Coordinates of C-alpha atoms (C1' of nucleotides) in Angstrom, one line a residue:
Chain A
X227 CA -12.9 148.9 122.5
X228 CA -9.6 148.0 123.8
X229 CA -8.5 150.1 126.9
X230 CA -5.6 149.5 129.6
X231 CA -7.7 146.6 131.0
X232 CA -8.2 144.7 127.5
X233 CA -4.6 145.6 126.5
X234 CA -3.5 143.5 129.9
X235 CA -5.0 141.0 128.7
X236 CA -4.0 140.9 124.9
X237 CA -0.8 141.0 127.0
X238 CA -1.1 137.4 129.2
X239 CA -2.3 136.0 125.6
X240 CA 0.7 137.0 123.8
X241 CA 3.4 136.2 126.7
X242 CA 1.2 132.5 126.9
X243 CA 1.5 132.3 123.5
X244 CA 3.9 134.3 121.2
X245 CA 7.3 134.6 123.2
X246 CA 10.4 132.5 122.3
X247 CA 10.0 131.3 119.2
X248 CA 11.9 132.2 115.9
X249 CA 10.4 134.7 113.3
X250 CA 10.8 133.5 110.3
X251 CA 8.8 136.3 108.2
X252 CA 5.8 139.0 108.5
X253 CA 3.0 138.7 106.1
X254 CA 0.9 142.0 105.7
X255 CA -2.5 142.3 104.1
X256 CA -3.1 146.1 104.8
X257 CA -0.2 148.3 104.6
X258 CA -2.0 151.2 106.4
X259 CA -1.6 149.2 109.5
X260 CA 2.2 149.1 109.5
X261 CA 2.7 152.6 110.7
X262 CA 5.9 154.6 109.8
X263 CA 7.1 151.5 108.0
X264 CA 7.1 149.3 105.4
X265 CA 5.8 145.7 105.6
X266 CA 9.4 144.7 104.1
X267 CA 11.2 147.1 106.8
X268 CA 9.2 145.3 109.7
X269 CA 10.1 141.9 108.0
X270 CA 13.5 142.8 107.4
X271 CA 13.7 143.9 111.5
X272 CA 12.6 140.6 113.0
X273 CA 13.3 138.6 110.9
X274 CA 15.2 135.3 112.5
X275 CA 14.6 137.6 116.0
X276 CA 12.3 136.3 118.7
X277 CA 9.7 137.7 121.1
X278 CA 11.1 137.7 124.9
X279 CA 9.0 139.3 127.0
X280 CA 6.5 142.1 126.4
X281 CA 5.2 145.2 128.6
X282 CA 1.9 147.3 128.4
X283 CA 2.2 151.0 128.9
X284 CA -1.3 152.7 128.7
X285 CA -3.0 151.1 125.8
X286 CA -0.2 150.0 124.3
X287 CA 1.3 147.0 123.7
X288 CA 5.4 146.9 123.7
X289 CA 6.7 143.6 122.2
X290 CA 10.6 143.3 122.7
X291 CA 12.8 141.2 120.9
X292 CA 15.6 139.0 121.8
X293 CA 17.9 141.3 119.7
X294 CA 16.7 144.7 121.2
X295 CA 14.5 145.7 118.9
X296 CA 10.9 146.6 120.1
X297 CA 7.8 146.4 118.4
X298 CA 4.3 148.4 119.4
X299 CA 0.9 147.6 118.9
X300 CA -2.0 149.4 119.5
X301 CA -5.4 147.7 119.0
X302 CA -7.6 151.2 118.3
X303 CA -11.1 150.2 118.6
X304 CA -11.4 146.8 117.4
X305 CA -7.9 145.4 117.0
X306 CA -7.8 142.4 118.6
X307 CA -4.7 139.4 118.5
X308 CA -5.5 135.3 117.6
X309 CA -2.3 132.9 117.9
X310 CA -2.6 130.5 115.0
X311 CA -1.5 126.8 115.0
X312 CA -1.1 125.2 111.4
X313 CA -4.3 124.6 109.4
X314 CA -6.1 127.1 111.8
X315 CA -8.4 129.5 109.7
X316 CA -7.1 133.6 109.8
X317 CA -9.5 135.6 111.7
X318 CA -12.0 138.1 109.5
X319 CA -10.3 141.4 109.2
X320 CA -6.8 140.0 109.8
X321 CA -4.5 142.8 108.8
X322 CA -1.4 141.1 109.3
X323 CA 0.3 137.8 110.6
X324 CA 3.6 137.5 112.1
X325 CA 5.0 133.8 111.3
X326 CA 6.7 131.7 113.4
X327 CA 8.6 128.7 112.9
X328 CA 6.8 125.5 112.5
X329 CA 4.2 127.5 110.8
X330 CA 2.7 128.8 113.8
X331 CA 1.3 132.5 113.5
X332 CA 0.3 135.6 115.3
X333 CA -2.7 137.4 113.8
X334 CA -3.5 140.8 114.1
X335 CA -6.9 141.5 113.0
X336 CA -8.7 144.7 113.2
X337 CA -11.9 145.6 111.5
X338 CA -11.9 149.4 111.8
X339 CA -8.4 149.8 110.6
X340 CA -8.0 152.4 113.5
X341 CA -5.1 150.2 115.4
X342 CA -1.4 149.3 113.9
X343 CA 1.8 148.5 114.6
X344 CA 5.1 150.5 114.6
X345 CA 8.9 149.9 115.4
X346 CA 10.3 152.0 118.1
X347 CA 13.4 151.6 119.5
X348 CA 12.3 151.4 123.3
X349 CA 9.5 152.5 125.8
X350 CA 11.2 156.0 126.0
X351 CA 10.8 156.5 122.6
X352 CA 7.3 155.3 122.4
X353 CA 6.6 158.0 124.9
X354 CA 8.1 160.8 123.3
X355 CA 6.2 159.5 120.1
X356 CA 3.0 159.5 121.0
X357 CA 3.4 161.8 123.7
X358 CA 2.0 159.8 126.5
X359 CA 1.7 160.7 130.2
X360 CA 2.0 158.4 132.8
X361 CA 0.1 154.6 132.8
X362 CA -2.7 154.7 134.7
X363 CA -2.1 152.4 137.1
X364 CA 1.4 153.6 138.3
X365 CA 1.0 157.3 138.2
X366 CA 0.4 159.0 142.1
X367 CA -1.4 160.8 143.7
X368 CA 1.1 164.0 143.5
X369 CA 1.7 163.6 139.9
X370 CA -2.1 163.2 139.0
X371 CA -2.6 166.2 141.3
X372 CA -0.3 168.6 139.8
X373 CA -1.6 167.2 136.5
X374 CA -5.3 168.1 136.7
X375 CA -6.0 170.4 139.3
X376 CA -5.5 173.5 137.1
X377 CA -6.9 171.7 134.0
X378 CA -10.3 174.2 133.1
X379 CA -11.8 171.3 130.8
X380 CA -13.7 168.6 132.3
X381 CA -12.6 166.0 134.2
X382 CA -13.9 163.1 131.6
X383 CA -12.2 164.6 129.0
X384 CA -9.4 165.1 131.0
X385 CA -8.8 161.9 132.6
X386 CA -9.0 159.9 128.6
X387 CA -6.0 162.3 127.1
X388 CA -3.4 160.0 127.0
X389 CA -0.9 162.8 127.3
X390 CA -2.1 163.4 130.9
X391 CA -2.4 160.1 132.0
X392 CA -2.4 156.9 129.7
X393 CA -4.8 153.8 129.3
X394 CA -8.2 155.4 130.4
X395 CA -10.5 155.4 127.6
X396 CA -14.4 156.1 127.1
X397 CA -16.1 153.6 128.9
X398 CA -13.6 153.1 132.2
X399 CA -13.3 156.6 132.8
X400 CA -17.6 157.0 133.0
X401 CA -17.3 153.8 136.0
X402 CA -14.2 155.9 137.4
X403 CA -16.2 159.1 137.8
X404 CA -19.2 156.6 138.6
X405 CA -17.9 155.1 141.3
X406 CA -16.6 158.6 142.5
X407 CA -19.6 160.1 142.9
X408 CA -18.2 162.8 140.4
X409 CA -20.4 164.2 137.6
X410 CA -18.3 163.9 134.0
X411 CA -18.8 167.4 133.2
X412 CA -17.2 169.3 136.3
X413 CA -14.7 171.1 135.0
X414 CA -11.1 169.7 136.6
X415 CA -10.4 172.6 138.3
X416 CA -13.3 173.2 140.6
X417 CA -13.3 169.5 142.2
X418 CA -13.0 169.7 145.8
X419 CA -9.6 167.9 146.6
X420 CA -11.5 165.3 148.5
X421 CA -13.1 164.6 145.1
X422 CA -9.9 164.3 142.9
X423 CA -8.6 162.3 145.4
X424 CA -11.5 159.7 145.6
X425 CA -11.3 160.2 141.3
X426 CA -7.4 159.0 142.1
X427 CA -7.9 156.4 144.2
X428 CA -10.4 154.7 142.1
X429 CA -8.6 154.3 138.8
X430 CA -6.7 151.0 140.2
X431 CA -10.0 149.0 141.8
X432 CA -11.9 149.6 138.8
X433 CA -9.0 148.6 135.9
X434 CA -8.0 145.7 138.3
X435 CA -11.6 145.0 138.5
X436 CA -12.0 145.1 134.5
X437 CA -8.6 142.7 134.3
X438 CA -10.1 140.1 136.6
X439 CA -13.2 139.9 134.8
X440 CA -11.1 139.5 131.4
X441 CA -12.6 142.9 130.5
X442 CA -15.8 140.7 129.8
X443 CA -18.2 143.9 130.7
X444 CA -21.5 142.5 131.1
X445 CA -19.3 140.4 133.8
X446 CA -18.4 143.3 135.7
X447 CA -20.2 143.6 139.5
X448 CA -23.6 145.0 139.8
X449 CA -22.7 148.6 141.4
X450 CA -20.5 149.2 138.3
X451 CA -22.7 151.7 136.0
X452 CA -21.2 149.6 132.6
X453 CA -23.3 146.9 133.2
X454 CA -26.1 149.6 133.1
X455 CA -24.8 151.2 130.2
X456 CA -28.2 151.7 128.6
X457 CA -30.4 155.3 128.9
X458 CA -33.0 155.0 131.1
X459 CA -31.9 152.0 133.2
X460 CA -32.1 151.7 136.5
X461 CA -28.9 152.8 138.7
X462 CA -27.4 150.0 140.3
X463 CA -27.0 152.4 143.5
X464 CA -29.5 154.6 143.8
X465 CA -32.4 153.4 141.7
X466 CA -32.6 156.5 139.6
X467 CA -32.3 156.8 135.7
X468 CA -29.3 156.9 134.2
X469 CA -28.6 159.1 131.6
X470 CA -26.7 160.1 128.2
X471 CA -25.1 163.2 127.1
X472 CA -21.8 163.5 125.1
X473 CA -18.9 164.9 126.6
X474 CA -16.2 166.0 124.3
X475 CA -18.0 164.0 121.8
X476 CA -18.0 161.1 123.7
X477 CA -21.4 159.4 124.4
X478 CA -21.2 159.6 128.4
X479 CA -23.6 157.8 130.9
X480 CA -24.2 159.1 134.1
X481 CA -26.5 158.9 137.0
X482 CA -27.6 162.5 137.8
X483 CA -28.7 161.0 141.0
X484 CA -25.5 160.0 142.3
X485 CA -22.8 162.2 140.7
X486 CA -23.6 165.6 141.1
X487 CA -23.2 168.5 139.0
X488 CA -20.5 171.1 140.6
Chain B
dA83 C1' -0.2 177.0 125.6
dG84 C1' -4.4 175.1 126.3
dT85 C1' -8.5 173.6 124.5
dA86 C1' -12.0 171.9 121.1
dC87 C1' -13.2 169.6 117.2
dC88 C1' -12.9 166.7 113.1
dA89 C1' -11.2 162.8 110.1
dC90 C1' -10.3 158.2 109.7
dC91 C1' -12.5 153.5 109.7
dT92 C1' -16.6 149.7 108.8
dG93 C1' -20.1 146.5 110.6
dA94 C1' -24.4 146.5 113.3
dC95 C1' -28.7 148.3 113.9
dG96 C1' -33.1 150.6 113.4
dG97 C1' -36.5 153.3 110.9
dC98 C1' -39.3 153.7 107.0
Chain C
dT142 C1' -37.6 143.0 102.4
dG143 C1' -34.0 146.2 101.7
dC144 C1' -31.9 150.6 101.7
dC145 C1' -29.6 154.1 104.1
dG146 C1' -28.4 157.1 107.9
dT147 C1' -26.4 156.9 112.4
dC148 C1' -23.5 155.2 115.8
dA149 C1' -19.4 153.3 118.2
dG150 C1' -14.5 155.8 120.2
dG151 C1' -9.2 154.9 119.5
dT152 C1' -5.5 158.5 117.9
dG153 C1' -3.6 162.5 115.6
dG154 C1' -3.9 166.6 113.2
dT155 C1' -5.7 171.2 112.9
dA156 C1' -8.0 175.4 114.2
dC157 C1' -9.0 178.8 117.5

DNA sequence: AGTACCACCTGACGGC
DNA sequence: TGCCGTCAGGTGGTAC
C-alpha cells in the first residue's frame, strides 16, 4: 500500500538503478495502466531519451528525462518497480517494462491495476492534474493551519485528501493521529490549536521514521500503533485495547485510551 | 463550495 | 476439500 514513505523509497531504487541509460523501447502488457496515452505515444516520447534524475511529490513518482520530458508513476495499492538484468524472470503482474539498452529493464508490476503511468510535461502540471496540495513533508505549519482549521470533516479524512496535503495515506495518517494523542474522528475544526499543531509536527518523525525502516511495518518501533494494527491488541502505550471503526470508509485503528474523543 | 460516497481492481483469507 | 463472500485502500468521478 504505497504511501509517501514507500514512494521514497521506490525512489532510491530507481535513481540506484534506472537513471542514465538509453531507452531504446516501452513494452506494455496492460494498456489501462498507460493513462491518457497510448503505449506507442509513451514509446514514441522516450524513445532514445534517458532517465536523469527523478523527484517524489506526495505519492507520486516524477521521472525526468534528459530531453525534458517527464514521466509519472503512481503505484496505487500494489504497484511496485523491479530493475531487470538480462535473463532475469518479469515479476507476476508486470504491467509494463521500460527497456534499456543492453537489454536491461525497468518493470512495473502492479496486481490491482489501481496504479499507472502518465506523461506530464513538468511537476506544475502534475499538480494542476491531479489537483494536489502540498507534499507532506515540506508543507508548514501556517499553510497546514489555514488548510484545516475550518475543515468540518474529520481530521483522518482530512489529512489523506491529497488535495489538502499530499502523500498521507490510510495507514500513516492512523500512527500520525496515534502518536498525537488525537482521536480520527474529531471533526478538524474543533481541535484545540495545541492539538493541530502536535498533528503538524508529527507528520515528519513518523514518514522519516517509515523511510528509515524501508517502510518495512512490522519493523517500525514498538510505540508506533501499526505494529499493533490488529483489534483487540494491546496498546503499545497505555495497555488498553485497540480498536476498529471505519472512518470515511477507511478501516481505522485507534486506541480509545489514548486518543480521546473531542 | 464543501463533503460524502461509490467504482475500479484482484489475491488472500476465513467460514461453512 | 473447495466454494464463495469479504476485505484491503489508492484515485477520480458523481451526487447531494
Amino acid at each position: 500500500m504505497p504511501e509517501l514513505p514507500d514512494v521514497e523509497i521506490f525512489k532510491k531504487y530507481l535513481d540506484q538503478y534506472a537513471l542514465d541509460q538509453k531507452i531504446e523501447g516501452i513494452e506494455v502488457f496492460e494498456n489501462k495502466l498507460i493513462r491518457g496515452a497510448t503505449g506507442k505515444e509513451v514509446e514514441e516520447a522516450l524513445h532514445n531519451d534517458s532517465f536523469t534524475s527523478s523527484e517524489r511529490y506526495g505519492k507520486w513518482l516524477l521521472v525526468k528525462t534528459k530531453k525534458g520530458r517527464a514521466l509519472a508513476m503512481h503505484f496505487g495499492m500494489t504497484g511496485k518497480l523491479q530493475y531487470l538484468e538480462d535473463g532475469d524472470n518479469l515479476p507476476s503482474s508486470t504491467r509494463f517494462i521500460i527497456e534499456f539498452k543492453g537489454k536491461k529493464k525497468l518493470a512495473f508490476a502492479d496486481r490491482r491495476k489501481l496504479g499507472g503511468i502518465e506523461l506530464v510535461k513538468n511537476k506544475e502540471d502534475l499538480i494542476t492534474k491531479h489537483n494536489l496540495g502540498p507534499d507532506a513533508t515540506i508543507i508548514s505549519w501556517q499553510e497546514f493551519k489555514e488548510a484545516l482549521h475550518k475543515k468540518s470533516r474529520k481530521i483522518k479524512t482530512v489529512l489523506i485528501d491529497q488535495s489538502i496535503l499530499a502523500g498521507i495515506g490510510n495507514v500513516y495518517a492512523d500512527e500520525i493521529l496515534f502518536q498525537s494523542k488525537v482521536h480520527p474522528e474529531t471533526s478538524a475544526a474543533k481541535l484545540e490549536e495545541k492539538q493541530l499543531k502536535e498533528v503538524f509536527k508529527n507528520i515528519n518523525p513518523v514518514l522519516r521514521t517509515a523511510i528509515k525502516h524501508q517502510g518495512k511495518r512490522k519493523s517500525l518501533p514498538d510505540h508506533y500503533i501499526i505494529p499493533h494494527r490488529k483489534e483487540g491488541a494491546d496498546c503499545p502505550v497505555c495497555g488498553g485495547k485497540i480498536e476498529v471503526i471505519e472512518v470515511g470508509g477507511r478501516t481505522t485503528y485507534f486506541c480509545p485510551g489514548c486518543q480521546e474523543r473531542v
